[in-house]
Tab-separated table of C-alpha atoms and ligand atoms in Angstrom:
chain	number	residue	atom	x	y	z
Y	17	UNK	CA	-10.389	20.003	-0.332
Y	18	UNK	CA	-11.272	21.702	-4.227
Y	19	UNK	CA	-12.822	25.349	-2.765
Y	20	UNK	CA	-14.984	26.618	-5.304
Y	21	UNK	CA	-12.170	28.810	-6.445
Y	22	UNK	CA	-10.373	25.487	-7.779
Y	23	UNK	CA	-7.955	26.089	-4.926
Y	24	UNK	CA	-7.014	23.286	-2.836
Y	25	UNK	CA	-7.325	24.409	1.473
Y	26	UNK	CA	-7.921	22.433	4.317
Y	27	UNK	CA	-9.775	23.910	7.469
Y	28	UNK	CA	-11.449	22.518	10.601
Y	29	UNK	CA	-14.713	22.763	8.493
Y	30	UNK	CA	-13.765	20.979	5.381
Y	31	UNK	CA	-13.671	17.434	7.605
Y	32	UNK	CA	-16.776	18.307	9.352
Y	33	UNK	CA	-18.788	16.265	6.981
Y	34	UNK	CA	-16.640	13.228	7.585
Y	35	UNK	CA	-15.973	13.235	10.812
Y	36	UNK	CA	-20.226	12.992	10.880
Y	37	UNK	CA	-20.008	10.160	8.813
Y	38	UNK	CA	-16.526	8.826	10.929
Y	39	UNK	CA	-18.926	8.839	13.642
Y	40	UNK	CA	-21.838	6.670	12.679
Y	41	UNK	CA	-19.764	4.419	10.680
Y	42	UNK	CA	-19.065	0.710	11.839
Y	43	UNK	CA	-17.218	-0.856	8.716
Y	44	UNK	CA	-14.249	1.206	8.044
Y	45	UNK	CA	-11.773	-0.440	4.957
Y	46	UNK	CA	-8.115	1.237	3.926
Y	47	UNK	CA	-6.382	0.619	0.821
Y	48	UNK	CA	-3.248	2.029	0.835
Y	49	UNK	CA	-0.648	2.535	-1.713
Y	50	UNK	CA	3.151	3.178	-2.478
Y	51	UNK	CA	2.225	6.815	-0.885
Y	52	UNK	CA	2.033	6.573	2.340
Y	53	UNK	CA	4.988	5.530	2.705
Y	54	UNK	CA	6.634	8.502	0.616
Y	55	UNK	CA	6.839	10.527	3.668
Y	56	UNK	CA	9.527	7.679	5.349
Y	57	UNK	CA	11.169	8.497	2.498
Y	58	UNK	CA	10.725	5.174	0.590
Y	59	UNK	CA	10.317	6.292	-3.448
Y	60	UNK	CA	6.906	5.472	-4.728
Y	61	UNK	CA	6.615	4.134	-8.456
Y	62	UNK	CA	4.927	6.126	-10.737
Y	63	UNK	CA	5.343	10.181	-10.669
Y	64	UNK	CA	8.431	12.228	-11.457
Y	65	UNK	CA	10.457	10.592	-9.080
Y	66	UNK	CA	8.953	7.342	-8.825
Y	67	UNK	CA	10.947	3.761	-9.383
Y	68	UNK	CA	9.464	3.275	-12.715
Y	69	UNK	CA	10.798	6.624	-14.085
Y	70	UNK	CA	14.649	4.628	-13.274
Y	71	UNK	CA	13.993	1.115	-13.765
Y	72	UNK	CA	12.226	-0.834	-16.170
Y	73	UNK	CA	9.221	-2.484	-14.681
Y	74	UNK	CA	9.693	-5.522	-17.070
Y	75	UNK	CA	13.208	-6.048	-16.539
Y	76	UNK	CA	12.902	-6.007	-12.522
Y	77	UNK	CA	9.710	-7.190	-12.005
Y	78	UNK	CA	7.722	-9.999	-13.909
Y	79	UNK	CA	8.119	-13.463	-13.736
Y	80	UNK	CA	10.065	-13.738	-17.052
Y	81	UNK	CA	12.713	-10.770	-15.870
Y	82	UNK	CA	13.388	-13.110	-12.676
Y	83	UNK	CA	13.785	-16.798	-15.072
Y	84	UNK	CA	16.423	-14.648	-17.409
Y	85	UNK	CA	18.316	-12.506	-14.803
Y	86	UNK	CA	17.498	-13.792	-11.227
Y	87	UNK	CA	20.942	-11.663	-10.030
Y	88	UNK	CA	19.558	-8.909	-11.988
Y	89	UNK	CA	16.065	-8.717	-9.772
Y	90	UNK	CA	18.180	-10.036	-6.398
Y	91	UNK	CA	20.461	-7.016	-7.122
Y	92	UNK	CA	17.329	-4.526	-7.526
Y	93	UNK	CA	15.409	-6.150	-4.333
Y	94	UNK	CA	18.553	-5.969	-2.248
Y	95	UNK	CA	19.385	-2.063	-2.932
Y	96	UNK	CA	15.364	-1.657	-1.991
Y	97	UNK	CA	15.776	-3.584	1.098
Y	98	UNK	CA	18.467	-1.287	2.093
Y	99	UNK	CA	16.324	1.156	1.366
Y	100	UNK	CA	13.437	0.339	3.334
Y	101	UNK	CA	15.118	-1.283	6.752
Y	102	UNK	CA	16.149	2.196	8.403
Y	103	UNK	CA	13.123	3.730	7.537
Y	104	UNK	CA	10.475	4.402	9.781
Y	105	UNK	CA	6.449	4.689	9.833
Y	106	UNK	CA	5.285	8.076	9.765
Y	107	UNK	CA	2.211	9.810	11.278
Y	108	UNK	CA	0.016	8.367	8.675
Y	109	UNK	CA	0.830	4.551	9.343
Y	110	UNK	CA	0.939	5.514	13.066
Y	111	UNK	CA	-2.622	7.152	12.870
Y	112	UNK	CA	-4.044	3.799	11.043
Y	113	UNK	CA	-2.061	1.656	13.871
Y	114	UNK	CA	-4.243	3.937	16.142
Y	115	UNK	CA	-7.670	3.735	14.312
Y	116	UNK	CA	-7.528	-0.043	14.356
Y	117	UNK	CA	-7.595	-0.144	18.081
Y	118	UNK	CA	-10.262	2.638	17.967
Y	119	UNK	CA	-12.661	1.372	15.567
Y	120	UNK	CA	-14.440	-1.805	16.062
Y	121	UNK	CA	-14.768	-2.912	11.782
Y	122	UNK	CA	-10.984	-1.875	10.686
Y	123	UNK	CA	-9.572	-3.527	8.139
Y	124	UNK	CA	-6.523	-2.184	6.433
Y	125	UNK	CA	-5.852	-3.381	3.229
Y	126	UNK	CA	-2.061	-2.807	1.687
Y	127	UNK	CA	-0.388	-3.224	-1.708
Y	128	UNK	CA	2.689	-2.252	0.063
Y	129	UNK	CA	5.630	-4.647	0.193
Y	130	UNK	CA	7.724	-2.694	2.731
Y	131	UNK	CA	6.478	-3.622	6.352
Y	132	UNK	CA	5.956	-0.367	7.319
Y	133	UNK	CA	2.098	-0.740	8.696
Y	134	UNK	CA	3.764	-3.358	10.959
Y	135	UNK	CA	6.514	-1.310	12.006
Y	136	UNK	CA	3.497	1.209	13.183
Y	137	UNK	CA	2.323	-1.177	15.418
Y	138	UNK	CA	-1.019	-2.071	12.774
Y	139	UNK	CA	-1.424	-5.727	13.732
Y	140	UNK	CA	-4.110	-7.339	11.401
Y	141	UNK	CA	-2.968	-6.395	7.548
Y	142	UNK	CA	-3.952	-8.080	4.320
Y	143	UNK	CA	-0.844	-7.475	2.113
Y	144	UNK	CA	-2.219	-7.778	-1.379
Y	145	UNK	CA	1.312	-7.536	-3.400
Y	146	UNK	CA	3.090	-9.880	-0.684
Y	147	UNK	CA	6.053	-8.162	1.015
Y	148	UNK	CA	9.875	-7.552	0.691
Y	149	UNK	CA	11.048	-9.138	4.177
Y	150	UNK	CA	9.881	-12.942	3.393
Y	151	UNK	CA	11.950	-15.210	0.501
Y	152	UNK	CA	9.851	-18.046	-0.893
Y	153	UNK	CA	11.708	-21.215	-2.756
Y	154	UNK	CA	10.468	-21.416	-6.213
Y	155	UNK	CA	10.562	-25.089	-6.088
Y	156	UNK	CA	8.953	-26.479	-2.980
Y	157	UNK	CA	6.592	-22.784	-2.552
Y	158	UNK	CA	8.107	-22.106	1.088
Y	159	UNK	CA	7.541	-18.867	2.459
Y	160	UNK	CA	10.649	-17.786	5.073
Y	161	UNK	CA	11.316	-14.395	7.088
Y	162	UNK	CA	14.611	-13.034	5.811
Y	163	UNK	CA	15.372	-9.664	7.221
Y	164	UNK	CA	19.653	-9.877	6.015
Y	165	UNK	CA	20.471	-6.818	4.737
Y	166	UNK	CA	23.035	-6.908	2.340
Y	167	UNK	CA	21.410	-10.909	1.786
Y	168	UNK	CA	24.077	-13.033	2.538
Y	169	UNK	CA	23.905	-14.715	-1.042
Y	170	UNK	CA	22.590	-12.758	-4.554
Y	171	UNK	CA	20.582	-14.507	-5.778
Y	172	UNK	CA	19.901	-16.400	-2.430
Y	173	UNK	CA	19.431	-20.269	-2.546
Y	174	UNK	CA	16.581	-22.417	-0.114
Y	175	UNK	CA	18.264	-24.288	1.942
Y	176	UNK	CA	16.034	-27.045	2.102
Y	177	UNK	CA	16.184	-27.984	-1.759
Y	178	UNK	CA	18.721	-26.092	-2.916
Y	179	UNK	CA	16.511	-23.948	-5.539
Y	180	UNK	CA	16.684	-20.399	-6.257
Y	181	UNK	CA	14.765	-18.253	-3.408
Y	182	UNK	CA	12.365	-15.300	-5.006
Y	183	UNK	CA	11.371	-12.024	-3.186
Y	184	UNK	CA	7.966	-12.787	-1.971
Y	185	UNK	CA	6.274	-10.217	-3.725
Y	186	UNK	CA	3.465	-10.035	-6.504
Y	187	UNK	CA	5.016	-9.135	-9.893
Y	188	UNK	CA	2.744	-7.785	-13.213
Y	189	UNK	CA	1.170	-10.737	-14.883
Y	190	UNK	CA	1.501	-12.767	-11.619
Y	191	UNK	CA	-2.191	-13.590	-9.746
Y	192	UNK	CA	-2.357	-12.410	-6.641
Y	193	UNK	CA	-2.532	-15.419	-3.475
Y	194	UNK	CA	-6.450	-16.277	-4.005
Y	195	UNK	CA	-7.341	-16.235	-0.268
Y	196	UNK	CA	-5.945	-12.641	0.484
Y	197	UNK	CA	-7.500	-11.287	-2.632
Y	198	UNK	CA	-10.949	-13.317	-1.899
Y	199	UNK	CA	-10.647	-11.818	1.923
Y	200	UNK	CA	-10.101	-8.019	-0.062
Y	201	UNK	CA	-13.355	-8.047	-2.200
Y	202	UNK	CA	-15.684	-9.591	0.772
Y	203	UNK	CA	-14.295	-6.789	3.201
Y	204	UNK	CA	-14.449	-4.019	0.152
Y	205	UNK	CA	-17.765	-5.636	-1.104
Y	206	UNK	CA	-19.170	-4.912	2.608
Y	207	UNK	CA	-17.393	-1.607	4.228
Y	208	UNK	CA	-19.207	1.243	4.893
Y	209	UNK	CA	-16.447	3.312	4.345
Y	210	UNK	CA	-13.164	3.122	2.624
Y	211	UNK	CA	-10.668	5.439	2.612
Y	212	UNK	CA	-8.315	4.927	0.083
Y	213	UNK	CA	-4.404	6.854	0.615
Y	214	UNK	CA	-1.161	7.590	-1.619
Y	215	UNK	CA	-2.244	5.275	-4.760
Y	216	UNK	CA	-2.720	5.860	-8.444
Y	217	UNK	CA	-5.467	3.408	-8.224
Y	218	UNK	CA	-4.279	2.141	-12.005
Y	219	UNK	CA	-3.242	-1.208	-11.141
Y	220	UNK	CA	-4.996	-4.218	-11.176
Y	221	UNK	CA	-6.868	-5.072	-9.199
Y	222	UNK	CA	-6.336	-3.740	-6.269
Y	223	UNK	CA	-7.518	-0.680	-8.347
Y	224	UNK	CA	-10.891	-2.116	-8.308
Y	225	UNK	CA	-11.196	-2.479	-4.545
Y	226	UNK	CA	-13.085	1.088	-3.493
Y	227	UNK	CA	-14.858	0.948	-6.598
Y	228	UNK	CA	-16.664	-2.158	-5.501
Y	229	UNK	CA	-16.717	-0.884	-2.156
Y	230	UNK	CA	-18.870	2.625	-4.214
Y	231	UNK	CA	-20.795	-0.198	-5.529
Y	232	UNK	CA	-22.253	-0.862	-2.418
Y	233	UNK	CA	-22.532	2.170	-1.499
Y	234	UNK	CA	-19.603	2.587	0.758
Y	235	UNK	CA	-18.406	6.429	1.026
Y	236	UNK	CA	-14.814	6.362	-0.434
Y	237	UNK	CA	-12.452	8.917	0.356
Y	238	UNK	CA	-9.289	9.499	-1.152
Y	239	UNK	CA	-6.205	11.288	0.356
Y	240	UNK	CA	-3.958	12.053	-2.392
Y	241	UNK	CA	-1.733	15.337	-3.658
Y	242	UNK	CA	-2.238	14.401	-6.771
Y	243	UNK	CA	-5.823	13.024	-8.778
Y	244	UNK	CA	-6.370	9.634	-10.078
Y	245	UNK	CA	-8.519	7.634	-11.663
Y	246	UNK	CA	-10.579	7.049	-9.035
Y	247	UNK	CA	-11.249	10.573	-7.880
Y	248	UNK	CA	-14.343	11.278	-9.812
Y	249	UNK	CA	-15.888	8.550	-8.219
Y	250	UNK	CA	-14.721	9.686	-4.412
Y	251	UNK	CA	-17.067	11.035	-2.216
Y	252	UNK	CA	-14.183	13.326	-0.694
Y	253	UNK	CA	-11.207	14.082	-1.809
Y	254	UNK	CA	-8.683	15.498	0.347
Y	255	UNK	CA	-5.540	16.702	-1.480
Y	256	UNK	CA	-2.541	16.635	0.223
Y	257	UNK	CA	0.000	14.094	1.944
Y	258	UNK	CA	-0.837	11.259	4.337
Y	259	UNK	CA	0.980	11.743	6.921
Y	260	UNK	CA	-0.378	15.556	7.196
Y	261	UNK	CA	-4.585	14.826	6.242
Y	262	UNK	CA	-4.481	11.623	8.613
Y	263	UNK	CA	-3.350	13.632	11.832
Y	264	UNK	CA	-6.013	16.538	10.830
Y	265	UNK	CA	-8.684	13.280	10.783
Y	266	UNK	CA	-7.789	12.418	13.543
Y	267	UNK	CA	-7.611	15.467	15.670
Y	268	UNK	CA	-10.805	16.416	15.029
Y	269	UNK	CA	-12.249	13.097	15.207
Y	270	UNK	CA	-10.845	13.391	18.570
Y	271	UNK	CA	-12.598	16.404	19.190
Y	272	UNK	CA	-15.825	15.205	18.729
Y	273	UNK	CA	-15.821	11.803	20.488
Y	274	UNK	CA	-14.559	14.215	23.778
Y	275	UNK	CA	-11.269	12.186	23.788
M	325	BJW	C1	0.719	10.406	-1.695
M	325	BJW	C2	2.212	10.843	-1.233
M	325	BJW	C3	1.852	10.993	0.162
M	325	BJW	C4	2.785	10.768	-2.884
M	325	BJW	N1	0.643	11.244	0.464
M	325	BJW	N2	-0.235	10.405	-1.196
M	325	BJW	C5	-4.394	-4.120	-18.342
M	325	BJW	C6	-6.053	-3.783	-17.949
M	325	BJW	C7	-5.873	-3.810	-16.611
M	325	BJW	C8	-5.220	-4.669	-15.974
M	325	BJW	C9	-4.037	-5.054	-17.052
M	325	BJW	C10	-3.497	-4.522	-18.000
M	325	BJW	N3	-2.892	-5.217	-18.819
M	325	BJW	C11	-1.510	-5.952	-17.224
M	325	BJW	C12	-2.681	-5.686	-16.383
M	325	BJW	C13	-2.768	-6.493	-14.943
M	325	BJW	C14	-2.037	-5.513	-14.241
M	325	BJW	C15	-1.822	-4.206	-14.119
M	325	BJW	O1	-2.998	-3.693	-13.590
M	325	BJW	N4	-1.077	-2.818	-14.821
M	325	BJW	C16	-1.771	-1.464	-14.997
M	325	BJW	C17	-0.203	-1.285	-15.012
M	325	BJW	C18	-1.832	-1.146	-16.419
M	325	BJW	N5	-1.906	-6.390	-13.093
M	325	BJW	C19	-1.297	-7.174	-12.568
M	325	BJW	O2	-0.585	-8.241	-13.331
M	325	BJW	C20	-1.655	-8.416	-11.529
M	325	BJW	N6	-2.287	-9.301	-11.783
M	325	BJW	C21	-3.045	-10.019	-11.974
M	325	BJW	O3	-4.105	-9.099	-12.418
M	325	BJW	O4	-3.327	-11.400	-12.537
M	325	BJW	C22	-4.231	-11.379	-13.157
M	325	BJW	C23	-4.154	-10.918	-14.992
M	325	BJW	C24	-2.174	-11.205	-15.088
M	325	BJW	C25	-1.896	-10.364	-16.769
M	325	BJW	C26	-3.093	-10.095	-17.685
M	325	BJW	C27	-4.247	-9.526	-16.851
M	325	BJW	C28	-4.664	-10.255	-15.926
M	325	BJW	C29	-0.050	-8.030	-10.482
M	325	BJW	C30	0.090	-6.703	-10.051
M	325	BJW	C31	1.295	-6.317	-9.272
M	325	BJW	C32	2.022	-4.938	-9.518
M	325	BJW	N7	3.262	-5.430	-8.429
M	325	BJW	C33	3.671	-4.160	-7.602
M	325	BJW	C34	5.527	-4.404	-7.354
M	325	BJW	C35	5.134	-5.509	-6.141
M	325	BJW	C36	6.717	-5.982	-5.930
M	325	BJW	C37	7.801	-4.741	-5.409
M	325	BJW	O5	7.615	-3.692	-4.460
M	325	BJW	O6	8.372	-5.027	-5.962
M	325	BJW	O7	3.328	-3.544	-6.946
M	325	BJW	S1	3.971	-2.874	-9.361
M	325	BJW	C38	3.742	-1.375	-7.965
M	325	BJW	O8	2.686	-1.301	-8.410
M	325	BJW	C39	3.840	-2.090	-6.714
M	325	BJW	C40	2.563	-1.526	-6.316
M	325	BJW	O9	2.117	-2.080	-4.802
M	325	BJW	C41	1.640	-1.369	-7.299
M	325	BJW	C42	0.769	0.155	-6.665
M	325	BJW	O10	0.906	1.012	-6.977
M	325	BJW	P1	0.793	2.560	-6.079
M	325	BJW	O11	1.141	1.782	-4.631
M	325	BJW	O12	-0.162	2.747	-6.863
M	325	BJW	O13	2.051	3.551	-6.376
M	325	BJW	P2	2.290	4.495	-7.175
M	325	BJW	O14	3.454	4.846	-7.312
M	325	BJW	O15	1.685	4.414	-8.257
M	325	BJW	O16	1.213	5.894	-6.892
M	325	BJW	C43	1.447	6.425	-5.412
M	325	BJW	C44	0.475	7.519	-5.521
M	325	BJW	O17	0.596	8.086	-4.364
M	325	BJW	C45	0.820	8.626	-5.920
M	325	BJW	O18	-0.761	8.738	-6.695
M	325	BJW	C46	0.671	10.078	-5.696
M	325	BJW	O19	0.795	10.824	-6.350
M	325	BJW	C47	0.806	9.168	-4.421
M	325	BJW	N8	1.937	10.182	-3.444
M	325	BJW	N9	3.052	11.030	-1.939
M	325	BJW	C48	-0.243	10.471	-0.037
M	325	BJW	N10	2.925	12.235	0.573
């Protein structure tokens, strides 16, 4: 929390108002971004160590990049699948998986495609930007699970029609799946409290979800080591790593509920 002196420090007192709020809150929405997986060793997109520092999004994460050079795009995704495959969920993912069982009106919306929330045990996940472990036929639209690393062929082709397969992810300039987005809108505009964890809050339409929640009177809790465009709208801003802040909140929750 930002102290009066402008320094960030965290003690149990900082969590008390949030813990009190949580004790009388039923509908909790969570929005996660790449930052929650950073402590598992997966690079984020923006910032000094981010993927977009080394790679150009326009050459790798757009439909036109894929039309131009599907092999290049697939080589990049194959490399990222290799980074993600051996990685384990961290404390942040695990606590969210636990909260799904603890809070009756809990929902998890993620921008991440890495599958780490599932690996941590979360069951009900709204994946806004798809999943790197799924492939989609560009002609038939069929989606298949595929965990091969390395991929058997680059680029891969559809066994049914012979057309190209693409990663089942949402690239810049592409619309998000209508049903998924509308579920996310519905949950955001009906929650009482939203945690926004590890996202730079710049990519639309995901970045609008917390604002939608705030508009209907929900409290917004941001967990991020750095400020974001959302920070001025957050009711609580915990400036730290998800894998450190979430366990602190969870510990205080347990204490106040006597668990
Ligand atoms: C920690 C931490 C720790 C570190 N603990 N935290 C102008 C205005 C408005 C919109 C647009 C515009 N021009 C174009 C658009 C649309 C565009 C967009 O929003 N662009 C903005 C960049 C301006 N959006 C789209 O194109 C979307 N589609 C769409 O809008 O359709 C309609 C439309 C089309 C065209 C024009 C207008 C409308 C689709 C977006 C798809 C995003 N796809 C990607 C790639 C997915 C596949 C893949 O992975 O390969 O999704 S891009 C990338 O960004 C990825 C992420 O999900 C997404 C968000 O990133 P995220 O998760 O926030 O990560 P970072 O790296 O940005 O931030 C990490 C944060 O974690 C940081 O804040 C750290 O501080 C923090 N952190 N360690 C907690 N331990």
